[in-house]
Short mmCIF file of C-alpha atoms in Angstrom, two decimals:
data_model
loop_
_atom_site.label_atom_id
_atom_site.label_comp_id
_atom_site.label_asym_id
_atom_site.label_seq_id
_atom_site.Cartn_x
_atom_site.Cartn_y
_atom_site.Cartn_z
CA MET A 3 -128.92 -82.58 91.30
CA LEU A 4 -126.22 -84.88 92.21
CA ARG A 5 -124.23 -84.01 89.01
CA ARG A 6 -124.23 -80.27 89.75
CA THR A 7 -122.97 -80.82 93.31
CA TYR A 8 -120.26 -82.96 92.06
CA PHE A 9 -119.10 -80.29 89.58
CA VAL A 10 -118.98 -77.60 92.20
CA GLY A 11 -117.06 -79.85 94.46
CA LEU A 12 -114.62 -80.56 91.84
CA LEU A 13 -114.26 -76.85 91.10
CA VAL A 14 -113.65 -76.05 94.74
CA LEU A 15 -111.19 -78.83 94.99
CA SER A 16 -109.41 -77.59 91.91
CA LEU A 17 -109.19 -74.03 93.15
CA GLY A 18 -107.99 -75.20 96.45
CA THR A 19 -105.16 -77.19 95.07
CA SER A 20 -104.05 -74.31 92.71
CA CYS A 21 -103.46 -72.07 95.66
CA THR A 22 -101.43 -74.54 97.65
CA ASP A 23 -97.83 -73.61 98.45
CA ASP A 24 -96.59 -77.10 97.82
CA PRO A 25 -94.15 -76.75 94.95
CA LEU A 26 -94.61 -80.29 93.99
CA VAL A 27 -98.27 -79.78 93.48
CA SER A 28 -98.10 -76.37 91.73
CA THR A 29 -95.39 -77.24 89.18
CA PRO A 30 -97.10 -77.96 85.86
CA ALA A 31 -95.83 -80.33 83.25
CA SER A 32 -93.31 -78.81 80.87
CA ASP A 33 -95.61 -79.11 77.87
CA SER A 34 -98.70 -77.61 79.55
CA GLN A 35 -100.20 -74.49 77.91
CA ASP A 36 -102.60 -71.77 78.88
CA MET A 37 -106.10 -72.14 77.65
CA SER A 38 -105.55 -69.18 75.35
CA GLY A 39 -102.94 -71.18 73.43
CA GLY A 40 -100.08 -68.63 74.11
CA PRO A 41 -96.77 -69.70 75.56
CA THR A 42 -96.48 -70.23 79.25
CA SER A 43 -93.79 -68.61 81.39
CA PHE A 44 -91.72 -71.73 80.83
CA ASP A 45 -91.76 -71.67 77.06
CA PRO A 46 -88.34 -70.85 75.44
CA PRO A 47 -87.86 -67.19 74.18
CA PRO A 48 -88.86 -66.53 70.61
CA THR A 49 -86.11 -67.27 68.10
CA ALA A 50 -85.02 -64.89 65.26
CA SER A 51 -86.81 -65.33 62.01
CA THR A 52 -85.12 -67.53 59.49
CA PRO A 53 -82.67 -65.37 57.32
CA THR A 54 -83.28 -65.09 53.62
CA GLU A 55 -81.00 -66.79 51.15
CA PRO A 56 -77.79 -64.73 50.57
CA SER A 57 -77.51 -63.00 47.17
CA THR A 58 -75.10 -64.44 44.72
CA THR A 59 -74.12 -60.88 43.76
CA ASP A 60 -70.89 -59.56 45.32
CA PRO A 61 -72.09 -57.29 48.12
CA GLY A 62 -69.39 -54.86 47.13
CA THR A 63 -71.08 -54.32 43.78
CA ALA A 64 -74.36 -53.47 45.33
CA THR A 65 -73.11 -50.67 47.55
CA GLY A 66 -69.86 -49.69 45.79
CA THR A 67 -67.86 -50.65 48.87
CA SER A 68 -65.94 -53.88 49.29
CA THR A 69 -65.92 -55.70 52.58
CA ASP A 70 -62.54 -57.22 51.73
CA PRO A 71 -59.96 -55.15 53.71
CA THR A 72 -57.26 -55.82 51.10
CA GLU A 73 -59.49 -54.66 48.29
CA ALA A 74 -60.58 -51.63 50.28
CA SER A 75 -56.99 -50.46 50.73
CA THR A 76 -56.34 -50.56 46.99
CA THR A 77 -59.48 -48.67 46.05
CA SER A 78 -59.15 -45.92 48.64
CA GLU A 79 -58.88 -42.35 47.29
CA GLN A 80 -55.37 -41.32 46.09
CA PRO A 81 -53.87 -37.80 45.65
CA VAL A 82 -54.57 -36.33 42.24
CA CYS A 83 -51.79 -34.22 40.70
CA GLY A 84 -53.42 -31.14 39.26
CA ASP A 85 -56.27 -30.70 41.72
CA ASP A 86 -54.55 -27.71 43.36
CA ILE A 87 -54.10 -29.65 46.61
CA ALA A 88 -50.61 -30.83 47.58
CA GLU A 89 -50.98 -34.07 49.50
CA GLY A 90 -49.43 -37.47 49.87
CA ALA A 91 -46.19 -37.80 47.92
CA GLU A 92 -46.81 -34.56 45.99
CA GLU A 93 -44.24 -31.84 46.63
CA CYS A 94 -46.50 -29.15 45.22
CA ASP A 95 -49.69 -28.72 43.24
CA PHE A 96 -50.58 -25.50 41.45
CA GLY A 97 -53.53 -27.02 39.64
CA LYS A 98 -53.78 -25.82 36.05
CA ALA A 99 -50.60 -23.79 36.55
CA ASN A 100 -48.50 -26.96 36.82
CA ALA A 101 -45.98 -26.97 33.96
CA ASP A 102 -42.62 -28.52 33.15
CA ASP A 103 -41.21 -25.02 32.64
CA GLY A 104 -42.72 -23.73 35.88
CA GLY A 105 -42.09 -23.98 39.61
CA CYS A 106 -44.29 -27.09 39.98
CA THR A 107 -43.94 -29.72 37.28
CA LEU A 108 -46.64 -31.82 35.68
CA ASP A 109 -45.60 -34.60 38.09
CA CYS A 110 -46.24 -32.29 41.06
CA LYS A 111 -42.52 -32.05 41.84
CA LEU A 112 -40.79 -28.82 42.81
CA ALA A 113 -38.58 -27.48 40.01
CA THR A 114 -34.90 -27.85 40.87
CA CYS A 115 -31.62 -27.25 39.05
CA GLY A 116 -30.57 -30.64 37.74
CA ASP A 117 -34.01 -32.09 37.03
CA GLY A 118 -33.49 -31.74 33.29
CA LEU A 119 -36.34 -29.22 32.91
CA VAL A 120 -35.75 -25.53 32.30
CA TRP A 121 -37.67 -23.34 34.75
CA LYS A 122 -38.70 -20.37 32.64
CA GLY A 123 -37.50 -17.04 33.97
CA VAL A 124 -35.34 -18.67 36.63
CA GLU A 125 -33.02 -21.09 34.80
CA GLN A 126 -31.24 -20.53 31.49
CA CYS A 127 -30.54 -24.19 30.91
CA ASP A 128 -30.73 -27.60 32.54
CA MET A 129 -28.94 -30.66 31.21
CA GLY A 130 -29.77 -32.80 34.22
CA SER A 131 -26.87 -34.98 35.32
CA ALA A 132 -24.77 -33.59 32.46
CA ASN A 133 -24.65 -30.07 33.94
CA ASN A 134 -21.05 -28.82 34.21
CA ASN A 135 -18.90 -25.69 34.27
CA ASP A 136 -17.01 -26.44 31.05
CA TYR A 137 -17.25 -24.30 27.92
CA GLY A 138 -20.72 -24.71 26.47
CA GLY A 139 -21.98 -26.35 29.67
CA CYS A 140 -24.78 -25.54 32.09
CA ARG A 141 -23.59 -24.64 35.59
CA PRO A 142 -24.82 -27.25 38.10
CA ASP A 143 -25.26 -24.75 40.94
CA THR A 144 -27.33 -22.11 39.15
CA CYS A 145 -28.50 -23.68 35.88
CA HIS A 146 -27.09 -20.67 34.06
CA TRP A 147 -24.89 -21.04 31.00
CA ALA A 148 -21.17 -21.37 31.46
CA ALA A 149 -18.90 -19.65 28.90
CA ARG A 150 -20.38 -20.45 25.52
CA CYS A 151 -20.80 -19.35 21.92
CA GLY A 152 -23.42 -16.65 21.83
CA ASP A 153 -22.71 -14.93 25.15
CA ALA A 154 -21.05 -11.98 23.35
CA VAL A 155 -17.81 -12.63 25.26
CA LEU A 156 -14.84 -13.77 23.20
CA ASP A 157 -13.29 -17.01 24.47
CA PRO A 158 -10.00 -17.26 22.51
CA ASP A 159 -9.58 -20.94 23.33
CA HIS A 160 -12.81 -21.82 21.55
CA GLU A 161 -13.91 -18.84 19.45
CA THR A 162 -12.59 -16.42 16.85
CA CYS A 163 -15.52 -14.05 17.34
CA ASP A 164 -18.72 -13.74 19.34
CA ARG A 165 -21.27 -11.02 18.67
CA GLY A 166 -24.00 -12.54 20.79
CA GLU A 167 -27.41 -12.13 19.20
CA LEU A 168 -25.81 -10.97 15.93
CA ASN A 169 -24.17 -14.35 15.40
CA GLY A 170 -25.46 -15.95 12.22
CA THR A 171 -27.20 -12.80 11.00
CA GLY A 172 -24.45 -11.65 8.62
CA VAL A 173 -24.39 -8.31 10.44
CA THR A 174 -21.18 -6.78 11.72
CA ASP A 175 -20.66 -3.59 13.70
CA ASP A 176 -16.99 -2.98 12.84
CA GLU A 177 -14.41 -3.69 10.13
CA LEU A 178 -14.27 -7.36 11.05
CA ALA A 179 -16.35 -10.07 9.44
CA PRO A 180 -19.72 -11.20 10.82
CA CYS A 181 -19.77 -14.12 13.24
CA ASP A 182 -21.39 -17.39 12.29
CA LEU A 183 -23.43 -19.57 14.63
CA SER A 184 -20.28 -21.48 15.61
CA CYS A 185 -18.51 -18.29 16.69
CA GLY A 186 -16.17 -18.27 13.73
CA PHE A 187 -15.78 -15.46 11.23
CA TYR A 188 -18.28 -15.75 8.41
CA GLY A 189 -16.46 -15.36 5.12
CA ARG A 190 -14.18 -16.86 2.48
CA LEU A 191 -10.56 -16.71 3.55
CA LEU A 192 -8.05 -14.93 1.36
CA PHE A 193 -4.37 -14.98 2.29
CA VAL A 194 -0.94 -14.42 0.84
CA THR A 195 1.36 -17.40 1.22
CA ALA A 196 4.16 -17.15 3.72
CA ALA A 197 6.40 -19.05 1.29
CA LYS A 198 7.85 -17.64 -1.95
CA PHE A 199 8.26 -19.51 -5.24
CA THR A 200 9.88 -19.05 -8.62
CA GLY A 201 7.79 -18.78 -11.75
CA ASN A 202 7.96 -22.55 -12.15
CA LEU A 203 4.86 -23.31 -10.12
CA GLY A 204 3.97 -26.55 -11.90
CA GLY A 205 1.28 -24.82 -13.91
CA VAL A 206 -1.92 -23.27 -12.68
CA SER A 207 -2.87 -26.54 -10.99
CA GLY A 208 0.53 -26.59 -9.28
CA ALA A 209 -0.16 -23.12 -7.89
CA ASP A 210 -3.51 -24.41 -6.54
CA LEU A 211 -1.73 -27.30 -4.83
CA LYS A 212 0.69 -24.89 -3.15
CA CYS A 213 -2.26 -22.91 -1.79
CA ARG A 214 -3.91 -26.07 -0.49
CA ALA A 215 -0.75 -27.25 1.18
CA ALA A 216 -0.38 -23.90 2.94
CA ALA A 217 -4.02 -23.95 4.07
CA SER A 218 -3.71 -27.51 5.31
CA GLN A 219 -0.55 -26.79 7.30
CA ALA A 220 -2.32 -23.84 8.91
CA GLY A 221 -5.32 -26.01 9.82
CA LEU A 222 -7.78 -23.94 7.80
CA ALA A 223 -11.22 -25.22 6.89
CA ASN A 224 -11.83 -26.37 3.30
CA ALA A 225 -8.08 -26.66 2.79
CA ASN A 226 -8.52 -28.84 -0.29
CA ALA A 227 -10.76 -26.28 -2.01
CA TYR A 228 -8.33 -23.34 -2.21
CA ARG A 229 -7.35 -21.88 -5.56
CA ALA A 230 -4.55 -19.51 -6.51
CA TRP A 231 -5.37 -16.06 -7.91
CA ILE A 232 -3.38 -16.67 -11.08
CA SER A 233 -3.86 -16.79 -14.86
CA ASP A 234 -2.13 -18.28 -17.87
CA ASP A 235 -2.97 -17.80 -21.54
CA PHE A 236 -6.45 -19.35 -21.45
CA GLN A 237 -7.68 -19.62 -17.86
CA SER A 238 -8.11 -17.09 -15.09
CA PRO A 239 -9.93 -16.69 -11.75
CA ALA A 240 -12.98 -15.36 -13.60
CA THR A 241 -13.23 -18.57 -15.62
CA ARG A 242 -12.09 -21.24 -13.21
CA PHE A 243 -13.32 -20.14 -9.76
CA GLU A 244 -16.44 -22.16 -8.98
CA GLN A 245 -17.74 -19.59 -6.48
CA TRP A 246 -17.06 -16.49 -8.52
CA GLU A 247 -20.47 -14.95 -7.82
CA LEU A 248 -20.97 -16.23 -4.27
CA ALA A 249 -22.21 -13.34 -2.11
CA VAL A 250 -19.97 -14.03 0.88
CA PRO A 251 -17.34 -11.63 2.31
CA LEU A 252 -13.67 -12.15 1.48
CA ILE A 253 -11.75 -12.00 4.74
CA LEU A 254 -8.20 -12.29 6.00
CA PRO A 255 -7.15 -14.66 8.80
CA GLY A 256 -8.14 -12.67 11.86
CA GLY A 257 -11.44 -11.57 10.35
CA LEU A 258 -10.56 -8.33 8.56
CA VAL A 259 -12.86 -7.84 5.56
CA VAL A 260 -11.10 -7.34 2.22
CA ALA A 261 -14.24 -7.09 0.09
CA ASP A 262 -17.95 -7.84 0.33
CA ASP A 263 -17.42 -10.65 -2.21
CA LEU A 264 -15.32 -11.38 -5.30
CA LEU A 265 -17.43 -9.12 -7.50
CA ASP A 266 -16.92 -6.25 -5.07
CA LEU A 267 -13.19 -6.98 -5.10
CA VAL A 268 -12.91 -6.59 -8.89
CA ASP A 269 -15.47 -3.78 -9.19
CA ASN A 270 -14.32 -1.55 -6.33
CA GLY A 271 -10.96 -2.86 -5.21
CA PRO A 272 -9.99 -4.18 -1.77
CA HIS A 273 -11.02 -2.37 1.40
CA THR A 274 -7.65 -3.15 2.91
CA GLY A 275 -4.35 -4.72 1.90
CA ILE A 276 -4.03 -8.49 1.60
CA SER A 277 -1.54 -8.46 4.41
CA ARG A 278 -2.02 -11.75 6.29
CA THR A 279 -0.42 -15.11 5.63
CA GLU A 280 -2.16 -18.42 6.23
CA MET A 281 -0.70 -18.34 9.74
CA GLY A 282 -2.03 -14.84 10.37
CA ASP A 283 1.35 -13.12 10.19
CA VAL A 284 1.37 -9.57 8.82
CA VAL A 285 3.42 -8.75 5.69
CA HIS A 286 3.54 -5.56 3.63
CA GLN A 287 4.89 -4.55 0.21
CA GLU A 288 5.50 -8.09 -1.00
CA LEU A 289 5.31 -9.13 -4.65
CA VAL A 290 2.83 -11.81 -5.70
CA TRP A 291 2.63 -13.88 -8.91
CA THR A 292 -0.69 -13.18 -10.71
CA ASN A 293 -0.71 -12.39 -14.47
CA THR A 294 -4.27 -11.31 -13.64
CA SER A 295 -6.01 -8.03 -14.42
CA ALA A 296 -8.10 -5.91 -12.12
CA PHE A 297 -11.18 -7.78 -13.33
CA GLY A 298 -9.92 -11.27 -12.58
CA GLU A 299 -9.04 -11.97 -16.21
CA THR A 300 -5.77 -12.91 -17.94
CA PHE A 301 -3.40 -9.93 -18.05
CA SER A 302 -1.08 -11.28 -20.79
CA VAL A 303 -1.54 -14.26 -23.09
CA THR A 304 2.22 -14.42 -23.70
CA ASP A 305 3.96 -13.47 -20.49
CA HIS A 306 3.12 -16.11 -17.92
CA CYS A 307 6.44 -17.96 -17.27
CA ASP A 308 5.54 -20.45 -19.97
CA ALA A 309 2.20 -21.27 -18.38
CA TRP A 310 3.91 -21.26 -14.97
CA LEU A 311 6.28 -24.05 -15.92
CA SER A 312 9.50 -22.05 -16.24
CA ALA A 313 11.89 -20.22 -13.94
CA SER A 314 13.87 -18.73 -16.82
CA ASP A 315 15.47 -15.35 -16.33
CA THR A 316 14.52 -14.48 -19.90
CA LEU A 317 10.81 -14.76 -19.23
CA GLU A 318 8.68 -12.46 -17.20
CA THR A 319 5.10 -12.01 -16.03
CA ARG A 320 2.82 -9.62 -14.16
CA GLN A 321 2.89 -9.34 -10.40
CA GLY A 322 0.84 -7.64 -7.71
CA LEU A 323 1.82 -5.71 -4.58
CA ASN A 324 0.03 -7.20 -1.60
CA ALA A 325 -0.34 -4.24 0.79
CA LEU A 326 0.98 -0.93 2.04
CA ALA A 327 2.09 -0.38 5.60
CA ILE A 328 0.09 2.87 5.81
CA GLU A 329 -3.41 2.74 4.41
CA ASP A 330 -3.83 6.46 3.98
CA GLY A 331 -2.65 9.21 1.67
CA PRO A 332 -1.90 9.37 -2.07
CA ASP A 333 0.03 6.10 -2.29
CA TRP A 334 -2.83 4.23 -0.69
CA ASP A 335 -5.35 5.82 -3.03
CA ILE A 336 -3.26 4.83 -6.08
CA TRP A 337 -2.67 1.30 -4.77
CA ARG A 338 -6.38 0.82 -4.38
CA ASP A 339 -7.67 2.70 -7.43
CA GLU A 340 -5.12 1.22 -9.82
CA ARG A 341 -5.58 -2.29 -8.39
CA TRP A 342 -1.90 -2.64 -7.62
CA TRP A 343 -2.78 -5.57 -5.43
CA THR A 344 -3.13 -7.71 -8.60
CA SER A 345 -1.38 -5.71 -11.36
CA TYR A 346 1.69 -3.71 -10.29
CA LEU A 347 4.72 -4.58 -12.43
CA ASN A 348 6.49 -7.31 -14.38
CA LEU A 349 9.09 -9.59 -12.82
CA ARG A 350 11.52 -12.12 -14.26
CA CYS A 351 10.43 -15.72 -13.78
CA HIS A 352 13.60 -16.77 -11.94
CA LYS A 353 12.74 -14.38 -9.11
CA VAL A 354 10.67 -15.48 -6.13
CA ALA A 355 7.30 -14.16 -5.06
CA HIS A 356 4.19 -15.14 -3.07
CA LEU A 357 0.76 -16.44 -4.14
CA TYR A 358 -2.72 -15.23 -3.30
CA CYS A 359 -4.99 -18.08 -2.15
CA ILE A 360 -8.79 -17.98 -1.88
CA ASP A 361 -11.25 -20.48 -0.42
CA ASP A 362 -13.30 -21.71 -3.39
CA GLY A 363 -15.25 -24.36 -1.51
CA PHE A 364 -17.05 -22.26 1.06
CA VAL A 365 -20.08 -23.96 2.65
CA LEU A 366 -23.02 -21.70 3.39
CA GLU A 367 -24.18 -21.76 6.98
CA GLU A 368 -27.62 -23.14 6.17
CA GLU A 369 -25.93 -26.08 4.41
CA ARG A 370 -23.61 -26.97 7.26
#
């Protein structure tokens, strides 16, 4: 009985003191806890859970994105030339239509005159920084050709002929020779020397040397390959010309065609008189030393000015008549049909006459 009273008293006393307003009495110790075991209102707030150990793998490899700002700037998306979107430093982008001969190049740059690329359908040429207005150049303002070989316009300072697209084809549309790819006449030159000589030519080889000297002084190509149209008792053009059967036109300085080739010359006669000197001067009705028949063979085995070593007035040989002033009528027909150009009359060896000279070292265009 006494124990129960005491307990109640203690309980009343305890309840009484818990309701007191005295702060000193009501303040619990800092480590006191509720009977339930939970934190009191004075416990510190819950702390964050302990983080897991960081991965040794670069976080950028896990997500594909780097957290390093420097690395991020270098891996950011760049313009792609050819994606049909002009952006960044691209001047244009036509996608699959980009082309170095088009308006937008493979580098996504706008085509311009001077870029060294030829814009098809717009530019004719483009030599880049080498564009110029000189002959054979590419105009820097339009990228069209300046005066050049192949434009079908004759430029006398640089060309002897220009047939445009016909150059190099061997085709001609008039009495002049075809044009080669260098805008020169395509053919073997044949001329009559401006100088005259006695029958003492220094032999057949001496006559060749006179032809070569004339060609050289005139600045003709293959000057050292010319031969004289002349015969002695055992050699003639038919036997000593190396290009006897070469199918190349025989032409005069200035381009006039004399014959389709040497075989045409002996078979059918010249189309026109051999009336031009190595310098291109016109001469008519001049005598020429030959001793050569219409077929390019020796005319006489005895009359040849002692093998072209004598200027004696007691010796004679055959001569040709180079041309007529009027290439029409009966005289012209006889001159041509009778081959007067090579076999006209005999002349004493002390007289003077010209020589016929023919290029015998012609280089075919495909071999140049």
